[in-house]
Coordinates of C-alpha atoms in Angstrom, one line a residue:
X265 CA 67.8 101.3 122.3
X266 CA 71.3 101.4 120.8
X267 CA 70.9 104.7 122.7
X268 CA 71.6 102.7 125.7
X269 CA 73.9 99.6 124.5
X270 CA 76.1 102.7 123.4
X271 CA 76.0 103.1 126.9
X272 CA 76.4 99.7 128.4
X273 CA 78.8 99.6 126.3
X274 CA 81.1 103.1 127.8
X275 CA 80.3 101.4 130.8
X276 CA 81.9 98.5 130.1
X277 CA 85.2 99.8 129.2
X278 CA 85.2 101.7 132.7
X279 CA 85.3 98.8 134.4
X280 CA 86.9 96.4 132.4
X281 CA 83.3 93.9 132.6
X282 CA 80.9 92.7 129.3
X283 CA 78.1 94.6 129.4
X284 CA 74.5 93.6 127.6
X285 CA 70.5 93.5 128.5
X286 CA 70.6 90.0 129.2
X287 CA 74.3 88.8 130.7
X288 CA 77.1 90.0 132.7
X289 CA 81.6 89.1 132.5
X290 CA 84.2 89.7 134.4
X291 CA 87.0 89.7 132.8
X292 CA 89.4 89.6 136.1
X293 CA 87.9 87.2 137.2
X294 CA 86.1 83.8 136.7
X295 CA 82.8 84.0 137.8
X296 CA 82.2 80.4 137.6
X297 CA 85.2 81.0 141.0
X298 CA 84.2 80.4 144.0
X299 CA 88.1 81.3 144.3
X300 CA 86.8 84.3 142.7
X301 CA 83.6 86.0 143.2
X302 CA 84.1 86.9 147.5
X303 CA 86.8 89.3 146.1
X304 CA 84.8 90.4 143.1
X305 CA 82.5 91.9 145.4
X306 CA 84.7 94.4 147.4
X307 CA 86.6 95.2 144.0
X308 CA 84.5 98.3 142.3
X309 CA 87.0 99.1 139.5
X310 CA 85.6 95.7 138.4
X311 CA 82.6 95.6 139.7
X312 CA 80.1 98.2 138.6
X313 CA 77.9 97.4 141.1
X314 CA 79.9 97.9 144.3
X315 CA 79.5 102.3 143.1
X316 CA 75.6 102.1 141.8
X317 CA 74.0 100.4 145.2
X318 CA 76.1 103.3 146.6
X319 CA 74.5 105.9 144.5
X320 CA 71.7 104.1 145.6
X321 CA 72.0 104.1 148.8
X322 CA 69.7 107.1 150.6
X323 CA 66.5 105.2 148.5
X324 CA 66.4 101.1 149.4
X325 CA 68.0 102.3 153.5
X326 CA 65.0 104.1 153.3
X327 CA 62.8 100.9 152.4
X328 CA 64.5 98.2 154.5
X329 CA 64.0 100.5 157.6
X330 CA 60.9 99.2 157.0
X331 CA 61.4 95.8 157.0
X332 CA 63.6 93.0 158.5
X333 CA 64.2 90.1 155.9
X334 CA 64.7 90.3 152.6
X335 CA 64.6 87.4 150.4
X336 CA 66.6 88.2 147.0
X337 CA 66.2 85.3 143.5
X338 CA 68.4 83.8 141.2
X339 CA 67.9 82.2 138.7
X340 CA 70.7 82.4 136.4
X341 CA 74.6 83.1 137.8
X342 CA 74.4 86.4 135.2
X343 CA 72.2 87.4 138.8
X344 CA 74.9 86.1 141.0
X345 CA 77.5 88.9 141.6
X346 CA 74.8 91.7 141.5
X347 CA 72.6 90.0 143.6
X348 CA 76.1 89.3 146.3
X349 CA 76.8 92.8 146.0
X350 CA 73.5 93.9 147.5
X351 CA 73.1 91.6 149.8
X352 CA 77.1 93.1 151.0
X353 CA 76.1 96.6 151.1
X354 CA 72.7 95.4 152.6
X355 CA 74.6 94.0 155.8
X356 CA 77.2 97.0 155.5
X357 CA 74.0 99.0 156.7
X358 CA 72.6 96.9 158.8
X359 CA 73.3 93.4 160.5
X360 CA 70.1 92.8 162.0
X361 CA 68.3 92.9 158.4
X362 CA 67.5 88.7 158.0
X363 CA 67.9 88.0 153.9
X364 CA 67.7 85.1 152.2
X365 CA 69.3 83.5 148.9
X366 CA 66.4 81.7 146.7
X367 CA 66.6 80.1 142.8
X368 CA 66.9 78.5 141.3
X369 CA 70.7 78.5 140.8
X370 CA 71.0 78.8 144.3
X371 CA 69.5 75.2 144.9
X372 CA 71.6 74.3 142.6
X373 CA 75.0 75.6 143.9
X374 CA 73.8 74.6 147.9
X375 CA 73.4 71.5 146.6
X376 CA 76.5 70.5 144.5
X377 CA 79.1 73.2 146.1
X378 CA 77.8 73.0 150.2
X379 CA 81.4 73.5 151.6
X380 CA 82.7 75.5 148.8
X381 CA 79.7 78.2 149.2
X382 CA 80.2 79.1 153.3
X383 CA 81.0 81.7 152.4
X384 CA 77.6 82.8 150.9
X385 CA 77.1 83.0 155.0
X386 CA 79.5 86.5 155.3
X387 CA 76.7 88.4 153.3
X388 CA 73.2 87.0 154.2
X389 CA 71.8 84.6 156.4
X390 CA 69.9 81.8 155.1
X391 CA 69.8 80.3 151.8
X392 CA 66.1 78.8 150.8
X393 CA 66.6 75.3 148.3
X394 CA 64.0 74.9 145.9
X395 CA 60.1 76.9 146.0
X396 CA 59.8 79.5 148.1
X397 CA 56.8 80.3 148.5
X398 CA 55.3 78.4 151.5
X399 CA 58.7 78.9 153.9
X400 CA 58.7 82.6 153.8
X401 CA 55.4 83.0 153.6
X402 CA 55.1 81.9 157.2
X403 CA 58.2 83.2 158.4
X404 CA 56.4 86.8 157.4
X405 CA 52.8 85.5 159.0
X406 CA 54.7 84.2 162.5
X407 CA 56.5 87.6 162.6
X408 CA 60.4 86.2 162.8
X409 CA 62.5 89.3 163.7
X410 CA 65.4 86.8 165.6
X411 CA 67.8 84.1 163.9
X412 CA 67.1 81.5 165.7
X413 CA 63.3 81.6 165.2
X414 CA 64.0 81.7 161.5
X415 CA 65.9 78.7 161.5
X416 CA 62.9 77.2 163.0
X417 CA 60.5 77.8 160.6
X418 CA 64.1 76.7 158.0
X419 CA 63.8 73.2 159.3
X420 CA 60.4 73.1 159.2
X421 CA 59.9 73.1 155.2
X422 CA 63.1 71.8 155.0
X423 CA 66.2 73.8 153.2
X424 CA 70.2 75.0 153.6
X425 CA 70.6 76.7 156.8
X426 CA 73.4 77.2 158.7
X427 CA 74.8 75.4 161.2
X428 CA 75.9 79.0 163.8
X429 CA 78.5 76.9 164.7
X430 CA 80.8 75.8 161.8
X431 CA 79.3 77.8 159.6
X432 CA 79.1 74.6 157.1
X433 CA 76.1 74.1 154.8
X434 CA 73.7 71.8 156.3
X435 CA 71.2 70.6 153.7
X436 CA 67.2 69.0 155.2
X437 CA 65.6 68.2 152.2
X438 CA 62.7 70.1 150.8
X439 CA 59.0 69.2 151.7
X440 CA 56.8 68.3 148.8
X441 CA 55.3 71.4 146.3
X442 CA 52.3 71.5 144.9
X443 CA 51.4 73.8 142.0
X444 CA 48.4 74.5 143.8
X445 CA 50.4 76.2 146.6
X446 CA 51.3 79.1 144.1
X447 CA 49.3 81.8 144.3
X448 CA 48.5 85.1 141.5
X449 CA 50.9 86.4 141.5
X450 CA 51.1 90.3 143.3
X451 CA 53.3 93.1 141.2
X452 CA 52.4 95.8 143.8
X453 CA 55.1 98.5 143.9
X454 CA 56.9 97.3 141.5
X455 CA 58.7 100.4 139.2
X456 CA 56.5 99.3 136.2
X457 CA 58.1 102.9 134.1
X458 CA 61.3 102.0 134.3
X459 CA 60.9 98.7 132.2
X460 CA 62.5 98.9 129.2
X461 CA 59.0 97.6 127.1
X462 CA 56.1 99.8 125.5
X463 CA 53.4 98.0 127.3
X464 CA 53.3 96.7 130.0
X465 CA 53.5 92.9 130.0
X466 CA 53.6 91.0 133.2
X467 CA 55.2 86.7 133.7
X468 CA 52.6 84.1 134.5
X469 CA 51.7 80.2 134.7
X470 CA 49.5 77.4 133.9
X471 CA 51.8 75.0 135.1
X472 CA 55.4 74.2 137.8
X473 CA 57.6 71.1 136.9
X474 CA 57.5 69.2 133.2
X475 CA 56.9 66.0 131.9
X476 CA 60.2 65.1 130.5
X477 CA 63.8 64.9 131.9
X478 CA 65.7 65.6 129.7
X479 CA 69.5 64.4 130.5
X480 CA 70.8 68.0 130.6
X481 CA 68.2 70.4 132.2
X482 CA 68.9 71.7 135.7
X483 CA 64.7 71.9 136.1
X484 CA 64.3 68.4 137.8
X485 CA 67.1 69.1 140.6
X486 CA 66.3 72.2 141.8
X487 CA 62.6 71.9 142.3
X488 CA 60.7 69.4 144.9
X489 CA 57.7 70.1 143.2
X490 CA 57.0 66.1 141.7
X491 CA 57.1 66.0 138.1
X492 CA 54.8 68.1 136.0
X493 CA 51.9 69.7 137.5
X494 CA 48.9 71.7 135.9
X495 CA 46.8 74.6 137.1
X496 CA 43.0 74.2 136.0
X497 CA 43.1 76.7 133.0
X498 CA 40.0 78.7 133.3
X499 CA 41.9 79.4 137.1
X500 CA 44.9 80.1 135.3
X501 CA 42.5 82.7 132.8
X502 CA 40.8 84.5 136.5
X503 CA 44.1 85.4 136.9
X504 CA 44.9 87.1 134.1
X505 CA 41.7 88.6 133.7
X506 CA 42.6 89.9 137.3
X507 CA 45.9 91.4 136.8
X508 CA 44.4 93.2 133.6
X509 CA 42.1 95.0 136.2
X510 CA 44.4 95.4 138.4
X511 CA 47.4 96.8 136.7
X512 CA 45.6 98.0 133.1
X513 CA 47.3 95.4 130.8
X514 CA 46.5 92.6 128.1
X515 CA 49.8 91.8 127.4
X516 CA 51.2 88.3 129.3
X517 CA 54.2 86.4 129.5
X518 CA 53.9 82.5 130.0
X519 CA 57.2 81.3 132.3
X520 CA 56.4 77.3 132.6
X521 CA 59.1 75.8 132.2
X522 CA 57.0 74.1 129.2
X523 CA 53.8 75.0 128.0
X524 CA 52.8 71.8 125.6
X525 CA 51.0 72.5 122.3
X526 CA 47.8 70.6 123.5
X527 CA 47.4 72.6 125.9
X528 CA 48.0 76.1 124.3
X529 CA 45.2 75.1 121.7
X530 CA 42.6 73.7 124.9
X531 CA 43.6 76.9 126.5
X532 CA 43.5 79.1 124.0
X533 CA 39.5 77.9 122.7
X534 CA 39.1 78.4 126.7
X535 CA 39.4 82.7 124.9
X536 CA 37.8 81.8 122.3
X537 CA 34.1 80.6 124.0
X538 CA 34.7 83.5 127.1
X539 CA 35.6 86.5 125.1
X540 CA 39.1 87.4 126.4
X541 CA 41.2 89.4 124.9
X542 CA 44.9 89.0 125.7
X543 CA 48.1 88.7 124.0
X544 CA 51.1 86.3 125.4
X545 CA 53.4 84.7 124.6
X546 CA 55.5 80.7 125.9
X547 CA 57.7 78.2 125.7
X548 CA 56.8 74.5 124.4
X549 CA 58.6 71.8 122.9
X550 CA 59.1 69.9 119.3
X551 CA 57.2 66.9 120.7
X552 CA 55.0 66.7 117.9
X553 CA 53.5 69.0 114.8
X554 CA 51.4 72.3 114.5
X555 CA 49.0 72.0 112.2
X556 CA 48.2 75.3 110.0
X557 CA 44.6 75.5 111.7
X558 CA 45.6 75.3 115.0
X559 CA 48.5 78.0 114.2
X560 CA 45.3 80.3 113.7
X561 CA 43.5 79.0 116.7
X562 CA 46.8 80.1 118.8
X563 CA 46.8 83.3 116.7
X564 CA 43.5 84.1 117.2
X565 CA 43.6 83.7 121.1
X566 CA 46.1 86.2 120.7
X567 CA 50.0 84.2 120.1
X568 CA 52.2 86.6 119.8
X569 CA 55.6 84.1 119.8
X570 CA 56.1 80.6 120.7
X571 CA 59.8 79.8 121.8
X572 CA 61.2 76.5 120.9
X573 CA 63.6 74.3 123.2
X574 CA 65.9 73.0 120.2
X575 CA 69.2 71.7 121.7
X576 CA 70.3 70.1 118.3
X577 CA 69.7 69.0 115.4
X578 CA 71.7 65.6 115.6
X579 CA 70.1 62.6 116.6
X580 CA 73.0 61.2 118.4
X581 CA 73.1 64.3 120.3
X582 CA 69.6 64.3 121.4
X583 CA 69.6 61.0 121.9
X584 CA 72.0 61.1 124.7
X585 CA 70.5 63.7 126.3
X586 CA 67.1 61.7 126.5
X587 CA 65.1 64.3 124.9
X588 CA 62.1 62.8 123.7
X589 CA 59.6 64.9 120.9
X590 CA 59.3 65.1 117.6
X591 CA 63.5 65.4 116.3
X592 CA 64.1 63.2 119.9
X593 CA 62.6 59.9 118.4
X594 CA 58.8 60.1 120.0

């Protein structure tokens, strides 16, 4: 880890950036500025990804030659410049490839800054707002090979599309999404050997949305899922068994927006009944106290770590956040 960190420090100096495992900032540009971002995409002295994508051009050109649609998900601002730099490289290679952007951050960007974000369409064709699982599956099954065909499906599902006449983003309210529409993940083709982890840890979810509505949170504004929706826990474990057998791992990370304590305990008891041996982590809230015995139940079921959302110890701040929970007045 120290060697990799040192290498990132050297790269940071060479490109006037600050690069870490979890984030990247650009010292000469403001990555939050919709004016600076287009400039940064072309600056190979300040943007390390320009030369990087050029160096791997041969390998990804070979992969892209087999497809006419590319989808890229962006969940945080740190991913925006790397993703758009990739889109620019793809566009330079083959302008006929249809490029989608989606994810939580892209949805918020399109909804709040539609006109200012129109520069995106110099590098992409469509923005998929809210959940994109059903939209992209429908496009692939329909074997769409033209932007016009894709546009019709985008409108059907309700998303952000470009008006070809004036490059203004048009927002069509997204269709309601159900947690039951989330299928078992498929990780075929992932280069697991390149991940910095001693064992393979697969992401999995047991729910969509959140049962709270904190004032600061971006989750409600970037999803069309109505309320908090959960998957049946036996079904979740069925998926874990399938993924464990297919990819030879027993380690999972729950990527739910929040996994309630009560539901985790129920999940742990079912795991014990089914005699499944898994190791897992999850994120949860300070909704109530966790007893010593409940902690033992979680531990015996393979829970290795819980991350708690703790935004503030100050009650006044918590009240302003409308954050219900153990420290929020529940």
